Short mmCIF file of C-alpha atoms in Angstrom, two decimals:
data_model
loop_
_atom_site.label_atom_id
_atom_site.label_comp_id
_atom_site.label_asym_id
_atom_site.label_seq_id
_atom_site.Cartn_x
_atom_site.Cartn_y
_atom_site.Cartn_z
CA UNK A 1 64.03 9.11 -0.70
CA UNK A 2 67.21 11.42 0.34
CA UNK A 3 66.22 14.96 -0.04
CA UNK A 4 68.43 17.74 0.18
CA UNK A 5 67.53 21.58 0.47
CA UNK A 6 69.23 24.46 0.28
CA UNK A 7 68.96 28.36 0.38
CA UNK A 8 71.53 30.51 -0.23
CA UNK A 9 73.69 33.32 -0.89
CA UNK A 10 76.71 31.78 -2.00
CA UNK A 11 76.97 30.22 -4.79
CA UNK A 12 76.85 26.51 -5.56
CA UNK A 13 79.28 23.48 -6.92
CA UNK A 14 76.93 21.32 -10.18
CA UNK A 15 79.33 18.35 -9.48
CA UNK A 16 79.74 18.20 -6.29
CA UNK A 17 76.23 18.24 -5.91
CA UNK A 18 75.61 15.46 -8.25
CA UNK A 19 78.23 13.46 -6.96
CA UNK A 20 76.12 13.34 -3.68
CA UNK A 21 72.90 12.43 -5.87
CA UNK A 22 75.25 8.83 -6.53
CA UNK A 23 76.50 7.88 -3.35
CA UNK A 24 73.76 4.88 -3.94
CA UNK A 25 75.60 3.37 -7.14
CA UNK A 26 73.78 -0.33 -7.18
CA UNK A 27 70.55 1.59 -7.40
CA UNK A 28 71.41 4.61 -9.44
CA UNK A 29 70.54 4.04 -13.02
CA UNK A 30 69.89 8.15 -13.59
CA UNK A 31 70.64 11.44 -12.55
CA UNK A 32 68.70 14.00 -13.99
CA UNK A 33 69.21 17.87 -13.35
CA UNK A 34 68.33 21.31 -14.09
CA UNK A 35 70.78 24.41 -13.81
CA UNK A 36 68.71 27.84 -14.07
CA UNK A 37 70.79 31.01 -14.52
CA UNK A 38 70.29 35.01 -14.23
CA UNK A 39 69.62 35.79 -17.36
CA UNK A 40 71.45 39.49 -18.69
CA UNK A 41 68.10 40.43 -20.79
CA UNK A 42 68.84 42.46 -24.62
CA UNK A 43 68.14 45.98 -25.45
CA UNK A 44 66.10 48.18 -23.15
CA UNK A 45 65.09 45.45 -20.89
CA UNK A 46 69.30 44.38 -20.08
CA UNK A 47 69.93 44.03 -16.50
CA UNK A 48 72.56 45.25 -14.22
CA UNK A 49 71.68 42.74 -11.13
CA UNK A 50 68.62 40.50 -9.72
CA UNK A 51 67.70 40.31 -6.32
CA UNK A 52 65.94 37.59 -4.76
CA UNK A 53 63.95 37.55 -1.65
CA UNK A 54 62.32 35.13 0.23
CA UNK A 55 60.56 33.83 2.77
CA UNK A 56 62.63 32.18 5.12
CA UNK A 57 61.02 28.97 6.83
CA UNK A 58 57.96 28.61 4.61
CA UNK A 59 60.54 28.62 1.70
CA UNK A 60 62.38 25.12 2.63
CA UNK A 61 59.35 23.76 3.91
CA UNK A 62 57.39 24.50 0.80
CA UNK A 63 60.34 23.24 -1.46
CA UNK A 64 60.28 19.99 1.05
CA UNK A 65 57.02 19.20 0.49
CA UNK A 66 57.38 19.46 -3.54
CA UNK A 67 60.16 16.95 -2.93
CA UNK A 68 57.64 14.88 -1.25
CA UNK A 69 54.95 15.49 -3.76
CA UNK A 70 57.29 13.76 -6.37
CA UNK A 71 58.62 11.03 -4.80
CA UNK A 72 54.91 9.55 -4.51
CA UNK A 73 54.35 10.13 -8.09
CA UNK A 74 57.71 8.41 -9.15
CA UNK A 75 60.36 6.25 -7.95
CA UNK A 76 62.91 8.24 -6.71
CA UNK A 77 66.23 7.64 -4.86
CA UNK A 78 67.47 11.09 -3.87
CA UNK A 79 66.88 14.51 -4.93
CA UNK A 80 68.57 17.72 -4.18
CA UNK A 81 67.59 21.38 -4.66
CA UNK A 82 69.34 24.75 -4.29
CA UNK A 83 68.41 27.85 -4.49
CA UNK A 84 70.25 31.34 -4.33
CA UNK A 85 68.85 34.94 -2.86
CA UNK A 86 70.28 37.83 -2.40
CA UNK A 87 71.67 40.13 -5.08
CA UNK A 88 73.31 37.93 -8.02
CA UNK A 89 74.49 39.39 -11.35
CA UNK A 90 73.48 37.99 -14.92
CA UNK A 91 74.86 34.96 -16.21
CA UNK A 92 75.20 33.63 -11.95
CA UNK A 93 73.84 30.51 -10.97
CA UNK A 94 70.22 30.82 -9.40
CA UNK A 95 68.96 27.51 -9.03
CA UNK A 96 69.52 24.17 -9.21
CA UNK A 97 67.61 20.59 -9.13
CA UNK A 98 68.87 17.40 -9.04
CA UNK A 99 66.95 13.73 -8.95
CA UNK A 100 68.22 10.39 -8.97
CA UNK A 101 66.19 7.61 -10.08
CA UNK A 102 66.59 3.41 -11.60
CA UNK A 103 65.85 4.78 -14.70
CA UNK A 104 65.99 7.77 -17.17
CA UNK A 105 62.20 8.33 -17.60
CA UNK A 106 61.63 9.39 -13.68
CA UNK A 107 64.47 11.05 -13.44
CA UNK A 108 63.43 13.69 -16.25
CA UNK A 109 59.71 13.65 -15.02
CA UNK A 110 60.53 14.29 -11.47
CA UNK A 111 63.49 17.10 -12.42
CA UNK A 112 60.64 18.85 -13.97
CA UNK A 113 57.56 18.24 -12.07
CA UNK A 114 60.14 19.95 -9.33
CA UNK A 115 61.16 23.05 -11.48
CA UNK A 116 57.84 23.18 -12.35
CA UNK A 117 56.19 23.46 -8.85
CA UNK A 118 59.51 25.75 -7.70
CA UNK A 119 58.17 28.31 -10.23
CA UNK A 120 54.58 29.28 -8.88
CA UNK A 121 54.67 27.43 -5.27
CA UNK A 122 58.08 28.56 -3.54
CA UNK A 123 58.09 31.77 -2.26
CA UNK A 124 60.51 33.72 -3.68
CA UNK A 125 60.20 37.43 -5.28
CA UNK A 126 63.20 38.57 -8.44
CA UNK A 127 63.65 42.27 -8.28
CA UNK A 128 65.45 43.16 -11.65
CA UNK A 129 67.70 46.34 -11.78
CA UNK A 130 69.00 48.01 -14.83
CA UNK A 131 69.56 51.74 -16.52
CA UNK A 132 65.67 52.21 -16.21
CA UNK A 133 65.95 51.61 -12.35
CA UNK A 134 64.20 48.41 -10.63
CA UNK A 135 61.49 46.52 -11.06
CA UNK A 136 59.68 43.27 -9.21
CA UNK A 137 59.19 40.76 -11.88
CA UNK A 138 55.62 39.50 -12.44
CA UNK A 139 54.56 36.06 -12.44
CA UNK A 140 53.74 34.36 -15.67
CA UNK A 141 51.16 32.77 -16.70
CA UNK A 142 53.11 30.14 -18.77
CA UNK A 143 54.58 29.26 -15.78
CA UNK A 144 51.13 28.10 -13.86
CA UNK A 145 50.20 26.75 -17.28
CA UNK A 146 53.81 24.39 -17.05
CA UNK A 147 52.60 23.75 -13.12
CA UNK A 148 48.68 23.15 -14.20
CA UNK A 149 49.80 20.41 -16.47
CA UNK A 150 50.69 17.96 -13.86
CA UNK A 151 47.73 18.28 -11.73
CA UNK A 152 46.04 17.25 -14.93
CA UNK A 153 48.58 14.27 -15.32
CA UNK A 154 47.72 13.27 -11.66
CA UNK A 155 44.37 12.85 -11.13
CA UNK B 1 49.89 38.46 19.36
CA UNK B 2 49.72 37.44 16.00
CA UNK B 3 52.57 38.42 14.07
CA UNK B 4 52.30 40.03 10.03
CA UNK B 5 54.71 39.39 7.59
CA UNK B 6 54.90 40.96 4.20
CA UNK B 7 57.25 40.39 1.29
CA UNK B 8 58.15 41.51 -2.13
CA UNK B 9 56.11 44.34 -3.93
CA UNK B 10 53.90 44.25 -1.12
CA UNK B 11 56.43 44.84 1.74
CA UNK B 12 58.19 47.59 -0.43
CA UNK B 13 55.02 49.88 -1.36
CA UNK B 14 53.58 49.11 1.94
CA UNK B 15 57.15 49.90 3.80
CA UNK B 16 56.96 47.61 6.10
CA UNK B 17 58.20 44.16 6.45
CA UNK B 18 56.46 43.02 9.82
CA UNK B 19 54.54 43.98 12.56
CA UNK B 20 52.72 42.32 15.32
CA UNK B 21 48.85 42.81 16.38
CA UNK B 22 46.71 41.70 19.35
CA UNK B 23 44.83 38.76 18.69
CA UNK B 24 40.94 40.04 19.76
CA UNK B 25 37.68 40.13 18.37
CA UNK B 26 39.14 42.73 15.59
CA UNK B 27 41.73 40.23 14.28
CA UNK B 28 39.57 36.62 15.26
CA UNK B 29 40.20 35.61 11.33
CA UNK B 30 41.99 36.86 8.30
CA UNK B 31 39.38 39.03 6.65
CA UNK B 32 39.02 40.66 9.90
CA UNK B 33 42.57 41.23 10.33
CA UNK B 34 42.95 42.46 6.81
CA UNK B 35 40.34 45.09 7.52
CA UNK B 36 41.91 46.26 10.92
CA UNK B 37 45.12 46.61 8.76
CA UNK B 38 43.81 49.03 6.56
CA UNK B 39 41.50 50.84 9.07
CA UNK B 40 44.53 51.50 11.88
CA UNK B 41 46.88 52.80 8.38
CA UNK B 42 46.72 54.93 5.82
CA UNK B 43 44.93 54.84 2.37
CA UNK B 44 47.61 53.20 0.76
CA UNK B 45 47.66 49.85 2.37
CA UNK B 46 43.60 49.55 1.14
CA UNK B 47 45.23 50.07 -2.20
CA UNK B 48 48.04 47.17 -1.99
CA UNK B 49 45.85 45.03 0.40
CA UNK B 50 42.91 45.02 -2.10
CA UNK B 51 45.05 44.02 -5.13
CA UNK B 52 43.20 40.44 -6.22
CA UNK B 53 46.00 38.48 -6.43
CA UNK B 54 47.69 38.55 -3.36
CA UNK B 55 48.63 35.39 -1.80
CA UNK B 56 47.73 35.52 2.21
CA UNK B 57 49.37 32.40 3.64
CA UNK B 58 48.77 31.81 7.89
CA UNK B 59 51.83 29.79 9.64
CA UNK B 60 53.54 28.92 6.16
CA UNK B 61 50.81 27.81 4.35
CA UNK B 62 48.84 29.61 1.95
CA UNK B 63 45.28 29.74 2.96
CA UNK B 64 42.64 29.74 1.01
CA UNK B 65 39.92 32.26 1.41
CA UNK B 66 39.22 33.26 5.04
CA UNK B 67 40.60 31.42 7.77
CA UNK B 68 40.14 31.60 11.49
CA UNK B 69 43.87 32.82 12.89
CA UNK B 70 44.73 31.78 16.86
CA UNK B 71 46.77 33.94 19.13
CA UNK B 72 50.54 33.40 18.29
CA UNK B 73 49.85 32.70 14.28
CA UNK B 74 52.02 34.06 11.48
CA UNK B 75 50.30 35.77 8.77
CA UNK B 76 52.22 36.55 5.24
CA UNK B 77 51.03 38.65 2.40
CA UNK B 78 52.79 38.10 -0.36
CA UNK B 79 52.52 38.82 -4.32
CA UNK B 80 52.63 35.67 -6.36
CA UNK B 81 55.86 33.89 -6.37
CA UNK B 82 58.54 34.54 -8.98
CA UNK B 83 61.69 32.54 -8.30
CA UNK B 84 63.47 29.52 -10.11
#
């Protein structure tokens, strides 16, 4: 399987990144992806800006080995992911995850086994800042719950 | 030397984002070098050290419970991971 991975401040291109996801077109029956944006919040909890840090190294490496992870639970041809840091406003482009498969069903399992693991196994921290001031978002338990599932689908 | 690395909440209430240590007897494994951090510093970083869900992760991997650390490793605290 192609991976791809990518962290970054600037912003990304959806279609040119799924274009590279098809450079294999005999084989590619799917392409299945995931587009997560900054999202502005309502009320008191609106936000001005997120910031995103990380931890550079352990980051790609940790996002490589998810890659891994899902390429020996499905069949996979390629599969791409980016993701921003730095300070991005709401309604920006955070993160992105593409897969390319045969067929439809891997290509949606892998997509979000991948999201999935990004969530509570990447290391990156969101800072939100609004009229209140700033605050580090806390991880959610939903989130380990979404991760928790596969393990169960695994084994 | 063994260098420290924090990030996130952790590296902003402890104000610090690295800092490097001897590797001896006082830092032989991560336990030990979590209680030489908060010995040689002030009462604060028992306070953000001690919180129970910090992640402690040695070269890039996140180790689980106490691990024995060689001279030259890269220790990370870190609160859990919030990105995607």
């Amino acid at each position: 399987m192609r991976t791809h991975v990518s962290v970054q401040q600037a912003d990304f291109d959806v279609a040119a990144l799924q274009a590279e996801l098809q450079t294999d077109a005999a084989a590619v029956g799917a392409i299945a992806t995931f587009t997560g944006y900054v999202r502005g919040g309502q009320g008191d909890s609106v936000i001005s800006a997120l910031e995103l840090e990380h931890y550079p190294g352990m980051t790609e490496t940790s996002i490589e080995h998810i890659l891994r992870d899902s390429a020996q639970r499905w069949p996979l041809l390629a599969a791409t992911v980016v993701h921003r840091i730095g300070i991005l406003e709401p309604g920006a482009q955070i993160v992105w995850v593409g897969v390319s498969a045969g067929h439809r069903g891997d290509a949606f399992a892998a997509c979000e086994f991948i999201m999935d693991y990004l969530k509570t196994r990447a290391p990156f921290w969101k800072k939100e800042s609004g009229a209140g001031g700033s605050r580090w978002v806390d991880a959610r338990d939903s989130d380990n719950a979404r991760a928790a599932r596969w393990q169960a689908q695994g084994e | 030397m063994l260098r420290v690395l924090f990030f996130g909440r952790i590296r902003e209430e402890l104000g610090c984002a690295h800092l490097s240590l001897e590797h001896d007897e006082s830092t032989a494994d991560l336990e030990r070098l979590q209680q030489e951090l908060v010995a040689a510093n002030s009462e604060k970083w028992a306070q953000v050290l001690s919180a129970d869900n910090i992640i402690r992760a040695v070269n890039q991997q996140v180790a689980q419970g106490n691990v024995a650390l060689c001279d030259g490793d890269e220790v990370a605290f870190f609160p859990p991971v919030t990105g995607g």
